[in-house]
Structure formats: structure tokens, C-alpha cells
Amino acid sequence: MSGPSTYKPSTGIEKWLDSRLPIIRLGYDSFVDFPTPRNLNYWWTFGGILAVFLMIQIISGIVLAMHYVAHEDYAFESVQRITRDVPFGWLIQSMHANGASFFFVAVYLHMFRGLYYGSYKAPREILWILGVVIYLLMMATAFMGYVLPWGQMSYWGAMVITNLIGALPFVGDAIREWLWGGFSVGQATLNRFFSLHYLLPFVIAGVVGLHIWALHVPGNGNPAGLEIKDPKKDALPFHPYYTVKDGFAIIVYLMVFATFVFYMPGVLGHADNYIEANPLSTPAHIVPEWYFLPFYAILRAVTFDIGPIDAKLGGVLAMFGAIAILFVLPWLDTSKVRSMRYRPLTRWFFIFFVIAAIGLGWCGAKNPDDPVPLLGFKFVYLAQFLTLYYFAYFVVILPVLGIIEKPKDRPASIEASVLGNDKS
Amino acid sequence: MTKENGAPGGHGEEPTRRDFIYIAAGGAAAVGGGLVAWPFIDQMNPAADTLALGSIRFDTAQVEEGASVTVMWRGGPVFVRRRTEAEIAEAREAGLNSLPDDLARNDNLAASAPAVDANRVLRPEILIVKGNCTHLGCVPLGPGSNTGDYDGWYCPCHGSHYDTSGRIRRGPAPENLPVPDYYFEGGEESTIVKIGLSPEEAASSGWQAADASGAVA
């Protein structure tokens, strides 16, 4: 939706700059006069929220790195020192640790938004794929960041995840040793994770730039799933309409964030991570951070060999496959209708997909051999059923429903969808 | 090859000097790129000092019968267990076909050595194995807390049961607990074990593969 630029440099210095480096023009065209569909709802505010949280994580992280010591003998103590002795260290550490969780809450809502409203469909496939790349980078960053406090969960989480690599045939052991820089998770591992944890957020920022670039070519999707035909009727300038709407959502979200930071800073963490890493003793239950639980459940759901693939490798493949499948989603969904508002059948399968994703998170937090409340059978069976649904949603349900489903009538334009005169 | 560069010698003509330069430059760039990448990839492998910290000395006399002591080697746990007569008998009774992993996983022996108990120990009463579950690396519980259904070790993370020879019997772990390189320093009478020596040193320390029946060949 990047039409001709409407930027008019008003002052002398702006004119001088505009003919040399038109950076104000770029900002104006991208975030002030950018034509944005007039029907965006609050699900569209999470992009802005995510940008804010990327900045919060980078700024608080840079500060923490000034006090943190990436050494197996001092890492744990240095984090305790930050929270006790460093001026406002308690605040900045809490912002960073809780910020990771709030970053993931926002990214999951942003992704579900995309799934529901068909944001991945042509011509936004690259936009979607860049989003999945950002998500992968976020997971790598969060995983390595969680290792840095060098508590028991840090250490054993790193141990379990790096051991997954060992499941790869032939090269697994060599790659694992290469990742560790030793014969176990240790000093070399901690040091390199710190280095990469510092690097990756800037890589994320770079891909976010591409993501926004790819967004600004076709412009925003919207709840009606229609393109802007007449910018005068269908669109509003980004500023002030969406700067204010996004701003309001950001403030509300930050209020919830602040509640966690100030009143329950440790509630999302795990008590075992207040015990220093001990390579000789494994905690009774190793649980990853909540935002990895659905994938952890998928990993553990494969308890059987599949042909030549043993259960361990099968679990690893299923876990990575659950993310990899998102890359090809634009080509799996055969429906031309973007928004599920107009897909009465698919919408129910989507709702169950959300329930399945949350259910997998629940399974990931539980011991697989424990019984599910009310249902009585083991959690591992629930995880297997939900894993099956997770994959079926992408490889069976979306491809088939796109062909057999009869979509509802869609409004003639974005304007018509807002003003309610759908029949016009 | 020369489509883009518009050089003389385009379609269907003899290769020119320019074609050669084009291919040579591309080849040199590819090789150069690989040569630059290699050090940056290889630097992540274990460093010389990490490799040098390879061996430890431990006195097995301090391990009581039926007990297992965990020692730190190469940043991870190693179990040194003094087995009871019953445990040894139990380990020797298990048939190869009842083992999910029928290889000895003993660094002192050939990779193809069968997983009979004789290939897992140098002295029947002393069992030395690496203490990370072969599933995802947790430290299994042992004598004193929970030895699992096969009286060896039990991994609480995902429920793998190991027997009194450290072999996987049930659960998701794919392999037996590996036996590190080791030998008894100073011959038959010594109780001092050195863990983590080179395979050449191990060759002279009495390790020989047993055949599948358990008799030393």
C-alpha cells in the first residue's frame, strides 16, 4: 500500500535532509500517512506491543550484561547480586525475566490472529514466513537466556535440549560436543550462550525490519480479509488513528506487565532455578519455561518407533516439524477466503486448534504418566491425541476444508463491512 | 557461463580467457569462503585445555558393597558402583536378546562388542559407567534412593530403567550407559582406578572383548 509519498518537508533543515537522506520521509510514509484499513480490531495491536517488548528486552538486557558474569562459578551469584545489591537491579532483572514471558504471550496472540484472519495468504506469504523466522529466533534467544542464571532448571533444561541434537543419526554426538564446547554442558557452553543471547535480539530487530517492509508492500490485512480498494473510503492514516489505538493497547498491556514485575516477579519462573546448577543431581521434574511447553509435550508424545526412526529421534522430528510446518502453511490452506469470519466450518476447527495448543501446554507441564483429571487416562495419551490434531489441522483439515467448505457472503468492501451495509 | 558478462565468446563459441577467469574467480571465492568459515566453526569444538582435563584418579576402596559413588569427570557424573554377588549374578543372567541395546558401549573395547556383563566391567565387583541417561542426559537415581525395576538405576525424567550392569532395560533411553576408558593403576592388587585415559593405554590394561555367551575369549 505504499502509494506516492505525501511527505512535504516544511522547514529548511527538513528540505536539506530530504534531498540527502530521506529518512523523515521514510518514517512519515511508514508510520504517519500510511493508509491502514479502517476496520482493524484490537487483535491488530500486538505487532506494536511486540515492537515495544523487543526494545524492553534489548535495553534491560544490555544493562544486565553490565553486571552479569558468564562463568559457571559466578553466574548464579552474579544474578543474585543483581537482584539484591545493584541499584534497581531487582527491577531491571524482573523486567527482563518477565518481559520474555510477555513477549511470548504477545507473539502467540499475534500468531493466532494471523491464523484466524488468514494473514499468511497471498500476497503476504513472505511476511508470514519472516514472522516464523522471528519466532524461531525468539525461541533460540529465550532458550539461551534461560540458561544464563545457571540455576538447576537452566542447567538441566540446557542438558535435555542439547541432548536432543544427539538423537540425529551419525552426526548427532559430534554436533552436540560442538555445541557444548566440551563433554557436557559447562563453562564453554555458558559463555557461548551468553555471546549468542546478546547477538540474536539484534538479528531479530533486523528481521523485524524486513517483516515491516514486507507488511508495507501489500499493507495490513484486516478482519474482513479484503484489500483496500479505495483508500479514501477503506483506509485511515496510521497516525493518529492507529498510533492512538496501538498506544492504548500498549499501555493496557504494560499495566498487566507491571503487575507481574512488581507484585509477582517470580510467579512465572520455577523454584528449582533458585538452586545453583549441579551437574551431579537432576531435579525431580525438568520443565521448560511455559512458552515451550506445547512443543515439549509434542516431543514427549512420540513414545514409539516409526519404522527406522526410534522414539527419541521421532520426538525431535515432531517437535521441530510442529514449527517447520508453519513455513509452508500459506500453501497448505487451499481456501481463497482469508478471514474465518466467513468460514463457518473452519472457524470451529480453528477454535479447537487453539484449545489443542493450550492443552499441549498443559500436557507439557505434567508428568506424562500421571492421569488426566476427570478423564482418567495418562497425560501422554492426551498429548498424543492433541499432537495428532495439531498436525492434522495443517496437513488435512485446512487443505480439505478449503475445497469442500462453502464460505459465507463477504462484504463488498472494507467500508461496507464497517458501516454494516453489507448488501451494497 | 558468459551470458551475463557480455564478453566475447558468448553462445556456442569456444571458451575464452574471460570464461576461465570467471570460473577461476568464482572457484577461488568459494574455496576462500570455506577456508574462512572453517576456523569460525571449529572454534566451538572442545578446546585443548578442555581435552587435557580428560582423566581423574579414584580409589574404589571407599565404595561400600551395594553402594554407588558419583564422581565428576569431564563436567559430568560417573558412577562407581561396588556390586553385590546377587547383583553380579543378575547382570550375568540377562540374555543378550532381552536387551534393547545389545552393544557393550565400552570405550575400551571395539564398538561391535556385545553387551554381555563381562564386556561392561574390568573386575566383576566394580562397575564404572557414565552417569547421564542416554535419553536426554538426566542423572539417573541409584542405590540409596531408587534403583528401578532392574535393580540398577532409574531415571526419573522419563522413566528409563537400567540393570545392575548399567544396561537399558525399559524406557525411552536408546543405549546402555557408556563405560568410559579406565584401568586400575598398579596392577591386580590396586584399588586406584584411573578414568579417562587414551585407548592405547587401555589396550594394555586387561580389557578384552568377551563373546556373546559371556566367556572371555
Short mmCIF file of C-alpha atoms in Angstrom, two decimals, chain A residues 23-423:
data_model
loop_
_atom_site.label_atom_id
_atom_site.label_comp_id
_atom_site.label_asym_id
_atom_site.label_seq_id
_atom_site.Cartn_x
_atom_site.Cartn_y
_atom_site.Cartn_z
CA ILE A 23 14.77 9.31 6.43
CA ILE A 24 11.99 11.56 7.71
CA ARG A 25 10.09 10.79 4.52
CA LEU A 26 10.51 7.07 5.18
CA GLY A 27 9.20 7.43 8.71
CA TYR A 28 6.33 9.68 7.59
CA ASP A 29 5.25 7.34 4.82
CA SER A 30 5.55 4.27 7.06
CA PHE A 31 4.07 5.42 10.33
CA VAL A 32 2.19 8.69 9.79
CA ASP A 33 0.37 8.75 6.48
CA PHE A 34 0.45 5.01 5.86
CA PRO A 35 -3.04 4.01 4.61
CA THR A 36 -4.35 1.45 7.10
CA PRO A 37 -7.65 -0.45 6.84
CA ARG A 38 -10.29 1.33 8.90
CA ASN A 39 -11.66 -1.91 10.36
CA LEU A 40 -8.68 -3.18 12.37
CA ASN A 41 -9.68 -4.55 15.78
CA TYR A 42 -7.55 -4.93 18.91
CA TRP A 43 -6.04 -8.18 17.68
CA TRP A 44 -4.05 -5.96 15.33
CA THR A 45 -2.32 -4.13 18.17
CA PHE A 46 0.04 -6.94 19.11
CA GLY A 47 2.55 -6.00 16.40
CA GLY A 48 3.10 -2.67 18.13
CA ILE A 49 3.18 -4.36 21.53
CA LEU A 50 5.84 -6.77 20.25
CA ALA A 51 7.98 -3.90 18.98
CA VAL A 52 7.81 -2.32 22.43
CA PHE A 53 8.78 -5.57 24.12
CA LEU A 54 11.70 -6.15 21.80
CA MET A 55 13.00 -2.75 22.90
CA ILE A 56 12.33 -3.50 26.59
CA GLN A 57 14.26 -6.77 26.31
CA ILE A 58 17.18 -5.22 24.45
CA ILE A 59 17.54 -2.24 26.79
CA SER A 60 17.11 -4.20 30.04
CA GLY A 61 19.38 -6.92 28.65
CA ILE A 62 22.20 -4.54 27.81
CA VAL A 63 22.02 -3.21 31.36
CA LEU A 64 22.02 -6.70 32.88
CA ALA A 65 25.07 -7.64 30.79
CA MET A 66 26.95 -4.85 32.57
CA HIS A 67 26.62 -6.78 35.84
CA TYR A 68 26.31 -10.40 34.80
CA VAL A 69 29.31 -12.76 34.90
CA ALA A 70 29.24 -15.57 32.35
CA HIS A 71 31.21 -18.07 34.39
CA GLU A 72 29.98 -21.35 35.81
CA ASP A 73 31.32 -20.43 39.26
CA TYR A 74 29.90 -16.90 39.37
CA ALA A 75 26.89 -16.73 37.03
CA PHE A 76 24.34 -17.80 39.63
CA GLU A 77 25.74 -15.48 42.29
CA SER A 78 26.03 -12.58 39.88
CA VAL A 79 22.30 -12.80 39.11
CA GLN A 80 21.51 -12.92 42.84
CA ARG A 81 23.78 -9.91 43.28
CA ILE A 82 21.95 -8.04 40.53
CA THR A 83 18.63 -8.60 42.29
CA ARG A 84 19.96 -7.67 45.75
CA ASP A 85 22.90 -5.28 45.50
CA VAL A 86 22.85 -3.50 42.16
CA PRO A 87 20.78 -0.29 42.34
CA PHE A 88 17.40 -1.08 40.78
CA GLY A 89 18.82 -4.41 39.67
CA TRP A 90 15.75 -6.13 41.13
CA LEU A 91 13.58 -4.03 38.81
CA ILE A 92 15.61 -4.47 35.67
CA GLN A 93 16.13 -8.20 36.21
CA SER A 94 12.41 -8.66 36.85
CA MET A 95 11.54 -6.67 33.72
CA HIS A 96 13.86 -8.81 31.63
CA ALA A 97 12.74 -12.18 33.02
CA ASN A 98 9.02 -11.35 32.92
CA GLY A 99 9.48 -9.44 29.69
CA ALA A 100 10.40 -12.70 27.97
CA SER A 101 7.07 -14.22 29.03
CA PHE A 102 5.08 -11.17 27.97
CA PHE A 103 6.95 -11.14 24.66
CA PHE A 104 5.78 -14.71 24.07
CA VAL A 105 2.19 -14.02 25.18
CA ALA A 106 2.07 -11.24 22.60
CA VAL A 107 3.71 -13.28 19.87
CA TYR A 108 1.30 -16.18 20.40
CA LEU A 109 -1.72 -13.86 20.24
CA HIS A 110 -0.21 -12.22 17.15
CA MET A 111 0.23 -15.66 15.53
CA PHE A 112 -3.29 -16.85 16.43
CA ARG A 113 -4.56 -13.59 14.96
CA GLY A 114 -2.71 -14.41 11.76
CA LEU A 115 -4.09 -17.95 11.72
CA TYR A 116 -7.68 -16.84 12.27
CA TYR A 117 -7.73 -13.97 9.81
CA GLY A 118 -5.66 -15.75 7.15
CA SER A 119 -2.84 -13.20 7.37
CA TYR A 120 -0.49 -15.72 5.77
CA LYS A 121 -2.33 -15.87 2.46
CA ALA A 122 -1.23 -14.32 -0.81
CA PRO A 123 0.23 -11.77 -1.18
CA ARG A 124 1.56 -11.95 2.40
CA GLU A 125 3.40 -15.30 2.37
CA ILE A 126 6.85 -13.74 2.80
CA LEU A 127 5.51 -11.53 5.57
CA TRP A 128 4.26 -14.65 7.37
CA ILE A 129 7.49 -16.60 6.78
CA LEU A 130 9.56 -13.73 8.16
CA GLY A 131 7.30 -13.84 11.19
CA VAL A 132 8.03 -17.54 11.69
CA VAL A 133 11.76 -16.77 11.36
CA ILE A 134 11.41 -14.14 14.10
CA TYR A 135 9.54 -16.67 16.25
CA LEU A 136 12.33 -19.23 15.79
CA LEU A 137 14.96 -16.63 16.68
CA MET A 138 12.92 -15.68 19.74
CA MET A 139 12.85 -19.29 20.87
CA ALA A 140 16.61 -19.67 20.44
CA THR A 141 17.21 -16.40 22.28
CA ALA A 142 14.85 -17.28 25.13
CA PHE A 143 16.31 -20.76 25.50
CA MET A 144 19.85 -19.45 25.76
CA GLY A 145 18.78 -16.60 28.03
CA TYR A 146 17.17 -19.03 30.44
CA VAL A 147 20.48 -20.89 30.75
CA LEU A 148 22.37 -17.78 31.89
CA PRO A 149 21.19 -17.61 35.56
CA TRP A 150 22.80 -21.07 35.87
CA GLY A 151 20.17 -22.49 38.20
CA GLN A 152 19.15 -26.13 38.22
CA MET A 153 16.43 -25.62 35.60
CA SER A 154 18.82 -23.56 33.48
CA TYR A 155 21.40 -26.29 33.52
CA TRP A 156 19.12 -29.28 33.09
CA GLY A 157 16.95 -27.57 30.53
CA ALA A 158 20.09 -26.94 28.50
CA MET A 159 21.17 -30.53 29.06
CA VAL A 160 17.90 -32.02 27.84
CA ILE A 161 17.58 -29.75 24.80
CA THR A 162 21.19 -30.15 23.66
CA ASN A 163 20.87 -33.90 24.13
CA LEU A 164 18.01 -33.82 21.62
CA ILE A 165 20.62 -33.00 19.00
CA GLY A 166 22.34 -36.26 19.92
CA ALA A 167 19.30 -38.06 18.51
CA LEU A 168 20.36 -37.17 14.98
CA PRO A 169 21.84 -40.23 13.30
CA PHE A 170 25.63 -40.38 12.71
CA VAL A 171 26.45 -36.70 13.30
CA GLY A 172 24.41 -36.18 16.48
CA ASP A 173 27.19 -36.79 19.00
CA ALA A 174 29.72 -34.64 17.14
CA ILE A 175 27.27 -31.74 16.80
CA ARG A 176 26.35 -31.99 20.48
CA GLU A 177 30.00 -31.81 21.53
CA TRP A 178 30.47 -28.91 19.15
CA LEU A 179 27.54 -27.06 20.73
CA TRP A 180 28.81 -27.79 24.25
CA GLY A 181 32.45 -27.00 23.53
CA GLY A 182 33.21 -29.84 25.92
CA PHE A 183 31.88 -33.16 27.10
CA SER A 184 28.91 -31.77 28.93
CA VAL A 185 27.04 -28.51 29.42
CA GLY A 186 29.68 -26.39 31.13
CA GLN A 187 31.74 -23.23 31.09
CA ALA A 188 32.24 -23.18 27.33
CA THR A 189 28.50 -23.69 26.79
CA LEU A 190 27.53 -20.90 29.19
CA ASN A 191 29.99 -18.46 27.67
CA ARG A 192 28.87 -19.02 24.09
CA PHE A 193 25.20 -18.92 25.04
CA PHE A 194 25.82 -15.52 26.62
CA SER A 195 27.51 -14.29 23.45
CA LEU A 196 24.70 -15.55 21.22
CA HIS A 197 21.98 -14.38 23.60
CA TYR A 198 23.40 -10.88 23.25
CA LEU A 199 23.64 -11.17 19.47
CA LEU A 200 20.31 -12.69 18.48
CA PRO A 201 17.99 -9.86 19.61
CA PHE A 202 19.74 -7.59 17.12
CA VAL A 203 19.24 -10.20 14.43
CA ILE A 204 15.57 -10.26 15.46
CA ALA A 205 15.46 -6.47 15.13
CA GLY A 206 16.86 -6.81 11.62
CA VAL A 207 14.27 -9.40 10.60
CA VAL A 208 11.56 -7.25 12.18
CA GLY A 209 12.67 -4.52 9.77
CA LEU A 210 12.15 -6.93 6.87
CA HIS A 211 8.82 -8.03 8.39
CA ILE A 212 7.58 -4.42 8.44
CA TRP A 213 8.92 -3.83 4.95
CA ALA A 214 7.04 -6.91 3.72
CA LEU A 215 3.97 -5.65 5.57
CA HIS A 216 4.11 -2.24 3.93
CA VAL A 217 4.12 -3.61 0.39
CA PRO A 218 0.59 -5.12 0.41
CA GLY A 219 -0.48 -3.19 3.52
CA ASN A 220 -2.25 -4.59 6.56
CA GLY A 221 -4.67 -7.45 6.37
CA ASN A 222 -7.88 -6.88 8.28
CA PRO A 223 -10.79 -8.73 9.90
CA ALA A 224 -12.85 -8.68 6.71
CA GLY A 225 -9.97 -10.22 4.76
CA LEU A 226 -10.43 -7.69 1.96
CA GLU A 227 -7.87 -5.48 0.26
CA ILE A 228 -8.11 -1.69 0.27
CA LYS A 229 -9.80 -0.69 -2.98
CA ASP A 230 -10.44 2.98 -2.38
CA PRO A 231 -8.04 4.38 0.22
CA LYS A 232 -10.36 7.34 0.81
CA LYS A 233 -13.20 5.07 1.92
CA ASP A 234 -11.48 1.90 3.15
CA ALA A 235 -8.42 3.30 4.88
CA LEU A 236 -7.35 5.74 7.56
CA PRO A 237 -3.93 7.30 8.00
CA PHE A 238 -1.85 5.31 10.50
CA HIS A 239 -1.40 8.46 12.57
CA PRO A 240 -3.36 9.43 14.61
CA TYR A 241 -5.88 6.61 14.26
CA TYR A 242 -3.66 3.61 14.84
CA THR A 243 -0.89 5.27 16.80
CA VAL A 244 -3.56 6.03 19.37
CA LYS A 245 -5.23 2.62 19.16
CA ASP A 246 -1.89 0.80 19.38
CA GLY A 247 -0.77 3.19 22.11
CA PHE A 248 -3.84 2.44 24.19
CA ALA A 249 -3.30 -1.32 23.81
CA ILE A 250 0.39 -0.95 24.68
CA ILE A 251 -0.48 0.95 27.85
CA VAL A 252 -3.02 -1.66 28.96
CA TYR A 253 -0.57 -4.46 28.22
CA LEU A 254 2.22 -2.66 30.09
CA MET A 255 -0.10 -2.32 33.10
CA VAL A 256 -0.56 -6.09 33.23
CA PHE A 257 3.20 -6.46 32.73
CA ALA A 258 3.88 -4.05 35.60
CA THR A 259 1.57 -6.08 37.83
CA PHE A 260 3.78 -9.10 37.29
CA VAL A 261 7.05 -7.16 37.54
CA PHE A 262 6.10 -5.53 40.84
CA TYR A 263 3.70 -7.87 42.59
CA MET A 264 4.61 -11.37 41.43
CA PRO A 265 8.02 -11.21 39.81
CA GLY A 266 8.81 -14.88 40.33
CA VAL A 267 5.45 -16.48 39.61
CA LEU A 268 6.32 -17.43 36.02
CA GLY A 269 9.69 -18.89 37.00
CA HIS A 270 10.47 -22.22 38.58
CA ALA A 271 11.53 -22.64 42.21
CA ASP A 272 14.32 -25.05 41.24
CA ASN A 273 16.07 -22.25 39.37
CA TYR A 274 16.90 -20.66 42.73
CA ILE A 275 19.21 -23.62 43.33
CA GLU A 276 22.61 -23.30 41.69
CA ALA A 277 23.32 -25.66 38.80
CA ASN A 278 24.60 -29.04 39.94
CA PRO A 279 25.81 -31.39 37.19
CA LEU A 280 25.57 -34.38 39.53
CA SER A 281 21.93 -34.06 40.54
CA THR A 282 18.89 -33.77 38.30
CA PRO A 283 15.72 -32.06 39.58
CA ALA A 284 12.77 -34.42 40.00
CA HIS A 285 10.86 -32.81 37.14
CA ILE A 286 12.54 -30.87 34.39
CA VAL A 287 10.06 -28.43 32.97
CA PRO A 288 10.86 -25.81 30.35
CA GLU A 289 9.52 -22.28 30.54
CA TRP A 290 5.77 -22.16 29.87
CA TYR A 291 6.15 -20.85 26.34
CA PHE A 292 7.94 -24.04 25.28
CA LEU A 293 5.52 -26.45 26.97
CA PRO A 294 3.37 -27.30 23.91
CA PHE A 295 6.47 -28.29 21.96
CA TYR A 296 7.85 -30.19 24.94
CA ALA A 297 4.57 -32.14 25.03
CA ILE A 298 4.87 -32.95 21.31
CA LEU A 299 8.46 -34.10 21.90
CA ARG A 300 7.35 -36.48 24.63
CA ALA A 301 4.23 -37.63 22.79
CA VAL A 302 6.30 -39.78 20.42
CA THR A 303 6.88 -42.81 22.64
CA PHE A 304 7.02 -45.37 19.84
CA ASP A 305 9.38 -46.17 16.98
CA ILE A 306 8.23 -45.22 13.48
CA GLY A 307 9.92 -47.61 11.07
CA PRO A 308 13.66 -46.96 11.20
CA ILE A 309 13.16 -43.80 13.30
CA ASP A 310 13.41 -44.52 17.01
CA ALA A 311 11.15 -42.79 19.52
CA LYS A 312 13.79 -40.25 20.58
CA LEU A 313 14.54 -39.05 17.06
CA GLY A 314 10.84 -39.23 16.21
CA GLY A 315 10.04 -36.89 19.09
CA VAL A 316 12.70 -34.44 18.00
CA LEU A 317 11.45 -34.50 14.41
CA ALA A 318 7.85 -34.00 15.54
CA MET A 319 8.85 -31.06 17.73
CA PHE A 320 10.79 -29.28 15.02
CA GLY A 321 8.18 -30.32 12.46
CA ALA A 322 5.50 -28.56 14.53
CA ILE A 323 7.30 -25.28 13.91
CA ALA A 324 8.59 -26.05 10.42
CA ILE A 325 5.07 -26.72 9.18
CA LEU A 326 4.25 -23.06 9.77
CA PHE A 327 6.65 -22.16 6.96
CA VAL A 328 4.53 -23.97 4.36
CA LEU A 329 1.16 -23.02 5.83
CA PRO A 330 0.44 -20.45 3.07
CA TRP A 331 0.43 -23.33 0.58
CA LEU A 332 -1.44 -25.82 2.75
CA ASP A 333 -4.55 -23.70 3.21
CA THR A 334 -6.42 -24.08 -0.05
CA SER A 335 -9.18 -21.58 0.70
CA LYS A 336 -9.19 -18.24 -1.10
CA VAL A 337 -11.20 -16.73 1.76
CA ARG A 338 -8.84 -15.08 4.22
CA SER A 339 -10.91 -14.34 7.26
CA MET A 340 -12.52 -17.14 9.24
CA ARG A 341 -15.44 -14.80 9.87
CA TYR A 342 -16.69 -16.10 6.56
CA ARG A 343 -15.61 -19.71 7.03
CA PRO A 344 -18.29 -21.20 9.33
CA LEU A 345 -16.81 -24.69 9.45
CA THR A 346 -13.08 -23.94 9.56
CA ARG A 347 -13.66 -21.50 12.37
CA TRP A 348 -14.67 -24.34 14.72
CA PHE A 349 -11.61 -26.34 13.76
CA PHE A 350 -9.54 -23.25 14.48
CA ILE A 351 -11.11 -22.84 17.93
CA PHE A 352 -10.29 -26.45 18.67
CA PHE A 353 -6.76 -25.84 17.38
CA VAL A 354 -6.31 -23.10 19.99
CA ILE A 355 -7.67 -25.44 22.66
CA ALA A 356 -5.30 -28.16 21.43
CA ALA A 357 -2.31 -25.80 21.62
CA ILE A 358 -3.20 -24.79 25.18
CA GLY A 359 -3.93 -28.43 26.06
CA LEU A 360 -0.50 -29.42 24.77
CA GLY A 361 0.97 -26.78 27.06
CA TRP A 362 -0.87 -28.40 29.94
CA CYS A 363 0.45 -31.85 28.96
CA GLY A 364 3.97 -30.42 28.74
CA ALA A 365 3.78 -29.23 32.34
CA LYS A 366 2.59 -32.60 33.68
CA ASN A 367 4.26 -35.92 34.27
CA PRO A 368 3.32 -37.98 31.19
CA ASP A 369 2.40 -41.00 33.31
CA ASP A 370 0.02 -39.11 35.60
CA PRO A 371 -3.72 -39.44 34.94
CA VAL A 372 -5.62 -36.55 33.38
CA PRO A 373 -8.19 -35.17 35.88
CA LEU A 374 -11.77 -36.33 35.13
CA LEU A 375 -10.67 -38.30 32.05
CA GLY A 376 -8.56 -40.83 33.95
CA PHE A 377 -6.12 -41.85 31.21
CA LYS A 378 -2.48 -40.83 31.16
CA PHE A 379 -1.33 -37.38 30.05
CA VAL A 380 0.87 -38.94 27.39
CA TYR A 381 -2.25 -40.23 25.57
CA LEU A 382 -3.85 -36.79 25.71
CA ALA A 383 -0.62 -35.32 24.34
CA GLN A 384 -0.60 -37.89 21.53
CA PHE A 385 -4.19 -37.09 20.57
CA LEU A 386 -3.58 -33.34 20.63
CA THR A 387 -0.33 -33.71 18.67
CA LEU A 388 -2.24 -35.65 16.05
CA TYR A 389 -4.81 -32.87 15.87
CA TYR A 390 -2.09 -30.20 15.70
CA PHE A 391 -0.59 -31.76 12.58
CA ALA A 392 -3.94 -32.78 11.11
CA TYR A 393 -5.09 -29.16 11.30
CA PHE A 394 -2.32 -28.16 8.89
CA VAL A 395 -2.00 -31.17 6.61
CA VAL A 396 -5.59 -32.44 6.44
CA ILE A 397 -8.17 -30.00 7.80
CA LEU A 398 -7.05 -26.76 6.14
CA PRO A 399 -6.32 -28.32 2.72
CA VAL A 400 -9.62 -30.25 2.65
CA LEU A 401 -11.93 -27.63 4.13
CA GLY A 402 -10.67 -25.06 1.66
CA ILE A 403 -12.13 -27.22 -1.08
CA ILE A 404 -15.36 -28.54 0.45
CA GLU A 405 -16.46 -25.61 2.62
CA LYS A 406 -18.99 -23.11 1.31
CA PRO A 407 -17.95 -19.70 2.65
CA LYS A 408 -20.45 -17.10 3.78
CA ASP A 409 -21.10 -14.00 1.68
CA ARG A 410 -18.43 -11.42 2.18
CA PRO A 411 -18.98 -7.64 2.26
CA ALA A 412 -18.28 -5.73 -0.91
CA SER A 413 -15.57 -3.60 0.65
CA ILE A 414 -13.83 -2.74 3.90
CA GLU A 415 -16.01 0.35 4.17
CA ALA A 416 -19.15 -1.74 3.73
CA SER A 417 -18.01 -4.17 6.43
CA VAL A 418 -17.60 -1.29 8.88
CA LEU A 419 -20.73 0.64 8.04
CA GLY A 420 -22.84 -2.50 8.06
CA ASN A 421 -24.39 -2.05 4.62
CA ASP A 422 -23.01 -5.40 3.59
CA LYS A 423 -25.51 -5.84 0.83
#
